[in-house]
Amino acid sequence: CIYMKSLQDSPQESVVDTSPVESFRTPSKEELRELREQPTDPQAQQEIIDSIEEVYFSSDSFDMVQYELEKLPPDLNLLELEEYRDKLKRQQAAVSKRVADLILEKQPSYVKELERVTSLQTNLQLAAVICTNARRQLHSAKEGFTEASLGLLANQRRRQLLTGLLKSLRTIKTLQRTDVRLSEMLEEEDYPGAIQLCLECQKAASTFKHYNCISELNSKLQDTLEQIEEQLDVALSKTCKHFDVSHYTKVQLAYKLLGKTQTAMDQLHMHFTQAIHNTVFQVVLGYVELCAGNADTKFQKMPYKDLCTHITTDSYIPCLTDLCKALWEVMLSYHLTMQWHDEHYKEEETTPGADDSNTEGSDESNVGRSYVKKKLEHGLTRIWQDVQLKVKAYLLGTDVSNFKYDDFIVVLDVISRLMQVGEEFCGSKSEVLQESIKRQSVNYFKNYHRTRLEELRMFLENETWELCPVKSNFSIAQLHEFRFMGQCRSPSVSPSRQPESTELVELCLFEQYLQGGNPFEMQIDNKEEETEDVLASNGYESDELEKSVYQDYDSDSDVPEELKQDYVDEQTGDAPVKSVSRETLRSRKRSDYNLNRANAPILTNTTLNVIRLVGKYMQMMNILKPIAFDVIHCVSQLFDYYLYAVYTFFGRNDMYESSGLGLISSRLRTTLSRIQESLIDMEAGGENAGPHASPEERKEKVPSPHLSQLVILTSSDTLYGLAERVVATESLVFLAEQFEFLQPHLDTTMPSAKKPFLQQFYSQTVSTASELRKPIYWIVAAKAIDYEQMLLLMAGVKWDIKEIMSQHNVYVDVLLKEFEKFNQRLGDVSRIVRIPLPVSNVLWEHCIRLANRTLVEGYANVKKCSNEGRALMQLDFQQFLMKLEKLTDLRPIPDKEFVETYIKAYYLTENDMEQFIKNHREYSMKQLTNLVNVCLGSHINKKARQKLLAAIDDIDRPKR
């Protein structure tokens, strides 16, 4: 079977590849003989081999006997079996023949290969002998040399290894104990030393990392280093509230050793942000829990913005102050942190640099410094923004519109101081704070101003217009409402202390409170100092100089004794100015009706309240510049309402227009109309001066005030309320003077775009205060003297006389007696209230003007008049002037030319008369017509008369 397979696969290769030493069965002699007897036809032989079944060539494990037996049919036939057997024999013979042929063909090769095998066997036996000899000789060398000499070297090497191992074990032992020392250094807050030690241990551990115990130690050191970094972060966070130079220096050095300077700066800013949040939250939470009075934990979980809404009104200011104090500590710490870095970098720059080999490290250091510097500068704005947002949430969390004024001023002052801190901290204008405090201020101020206007109306309606007793040296700077304008104006500050305070102001807050203290602690101290003493005690002052001045003043010979007694009994508290000399007092007595204290301010309680209110408004404006225009507008409304009230009470009269005296100027008339339209609620007073206003507009207006029923203006005994009129008018003038005094300060706080409003207010309103004297005092002048009686007396005089008279008429004496009586009553009033020189001048001017116009009216009623009658008119008028000049110091006499010109016009010719009519329109039509009619027949004919009357009619026609 093997042969058949090999023949089938590759007969040639099977013989060649077979090793000579491989054993196989050689055909026997009988078999070879049989083979030789077989036919030798190659083609026939190949056909026999091809007829062999394929299965015989399959594998070595093929069982051909079993195969053939299994092929036998069930019924055996001997002939068929013998025939099949012969076939198999032929096939076997063909195969054997082919094998024998192949063997014979390869016989030479086989012999040659067998010889090579024999030669190889001989060489191997020789090599075995050589190896045996070499092993025997090596054994001798080992015993004689190697074991002795190399043993010494091995022992020496082992000794060295063990010595190194011992040293390593000692180092490892030291490393194992470093955690105790590290803990001690951390407790001592020696962070740089702990990090230095830990880094050295890590470096040593990396040398012995091949030991198993070191791998554990290395991870432990790494954990320790992370723990140090955590404690270092906590230490860094502590500097946000209480900066300590030595502590911060250690922390920065520690981060420098770690190579995390920039990381430290990032962490520091995060801690500052967290410190701001935690600080404000704890402060507000403390007050909320204190006011709540229970241990409710719901507040602790509440957001900060919602927490601020639970602050009560009573705790609002203390909480705000503590909030600003706490935030100041945080900002001061940041300021000191920046200062530390600036000084540290300056020291590094002044220190001589290292070798050129360290240039790369120096560049890295410069980059780190630049990063830290930029981070710190950027952090200024960021931290201030956080502070503003926290304070803004607090400010807007409570409705402050119903706060007391002093409390709200404290709030404004605290926020103003905080904004000053912000400006010095990072140069910020604090837009967030300004906007929030502006919102609160506008709401508060609208409500406050509306209430104050209502109060002012109530004060005016209950005002009896009596003098408010103030000291002689009274100044608005003495009122604590105006202390904010500077202590230099207050007499309580000595000049020696002023330079010191000025120098203190020049220091910035961070320098001023660097060593301790807090800028928000000043509020309480300032509040305690707000004391004033401006009222005179019971109308008297204890100053001996003033007493001596008045004693001397009262001793003048021309002052009756009873007037002196009345003056002593009826002092109203007005005090003289100490600098007024005795001569000045004497010289003023005649023209100023100053029978009590000289030049004392004339003002009422309402005036003082308005001045105080103006001071409060200005305080608010000074602290909060953004609402300056709103405040000044409201200040102007206070003055407008006071002026309108004085005019309404004492100056409104329908006789002004008919008087022809121009008592109310166009500017004053415009001002009064503007005030009535913009400020006065005419509907509330039952007056309908125009279309109905909307509710919003009416809310901004105030009803017109009504004069108190206690004030009597119709009694002739009091000169028709002259004392009250003087107090009211002169208190308004005094108020205007104070506004003039305050104008520079108001101008500096007013926005540039709104300054025209302020200028217009002063030019159109404040300056018109003194103009109210004319209409108010004209009523007194019109009623104080009986001008109608004088007209009746003049009507009874005969003017067409033929002789020149040397005696004046009786009506002149009657008129002069009226003036003397007026002068006496004026003196009586001056005992109650000082009548200033401008007031007396206005009164006398009105009376004289009315008297002169009454004279002209009386002369115009004359039907017939001669030249001698005209001369008598001149005589009467000259007598009147001569006596009048003794009663008053007013010069020149008002309307003197008005009378003289009218009298002299009688002598004019026709042409001159026509020109006179055209030029002198101050005379009425009746007066001019009478002048023409009286002249008829003397030197004017009828034709001329018609011409002149036509000229008069032409003049009057435009008026109609």
XYZ file of N, CA, C and O in Angstrom, residues 717-719 722-723 726 824-835:
72
model
N -55.599 151.154 63.465
C -54.732 151.334 64.636
C -53.375 150.666 64.433
O -52.364 151.138 64.969
N -53.367 149.560 63.688
C -52.106 148.839 63.438
C -51.550 149.156 62.062
O -50.688 148.412 61.553
N -52.046 150.278 61.494
C -51.640 150.643 60.136
C -51.901 149.490 59.180
O -51.068 149.117 58.357
N -49.406 146.575 59.432
C -48.068 146.884 58.912
C -47.001 146.003 59.546
O -46.079 145.546 58.855
N -47.096 145.747 60.852
C -46.082 144.912 61.516
C -46.035 143.530 60.874
O -44.939 143.004 60.570
N -44.552 143.803 57.400
C -43.089 143.967 57.434
C -42.416 142.627 57.711
O -41.453 142.240 57.037
N -46.120 159.196 63.168
C -46.226 158.775 64.566
C -46.639 157.306 64.649
O -46.088 156.533 65.437
N -47.612 156.920 63.848
C -48.071 155.528 63.887
C -46.998 154.581 63.367
O -46.874 153.448 63.822
N -46.207 155.113 62.435
C -45.088 154.305 61.936
C -44.077 154.060 63.055
O -43.527 152.966 63.196
N -43.874 155.081 63.859
C -42.990 154.910 65.012
C -43.550 153.920 66.018
O -42.800 153.151 66.635
N -44.885 153.953 66.197
C -45.496 152.984 67.115
C -45.281 151.544 66.643
O -44.981 150.649 67.442
N -45.427 151.375 65.335
C -45.229 150.012 64.789
C -43.778 149.578 64.945
O -43.483 148.398 65.185
N -42.850 150.536 64.835
C -41.431 150.190 64.893
C -41.027 149.670 66.271
O -39.983 149.059 66.423
N -41.870 149.956 67.304
C -41.566 149.386 68.612
C -41.855 147.882 68.626
O -41.298 147.142 69.433
N -42.766 147.466 67.745
C -43.118 146.044 67.687
C -42.140 145.278 66.803
O -41.673 144.198 67.151
N -41.828 145.877 65.673
C -40.910 145.231 64.734
C -40.039 146.298 64.092
O -40.510 147.400 63.803
N -38.786 145.954 63.909
C -37.862 146.901 63.273
C -38.286 147.124 61.825
O -38.554 146.176 61.089
N -38.376 148.412 61.453
C -38.733 148.738 60.082
C -37.448 149.121 59.355
O -36.895 150.193 59.594
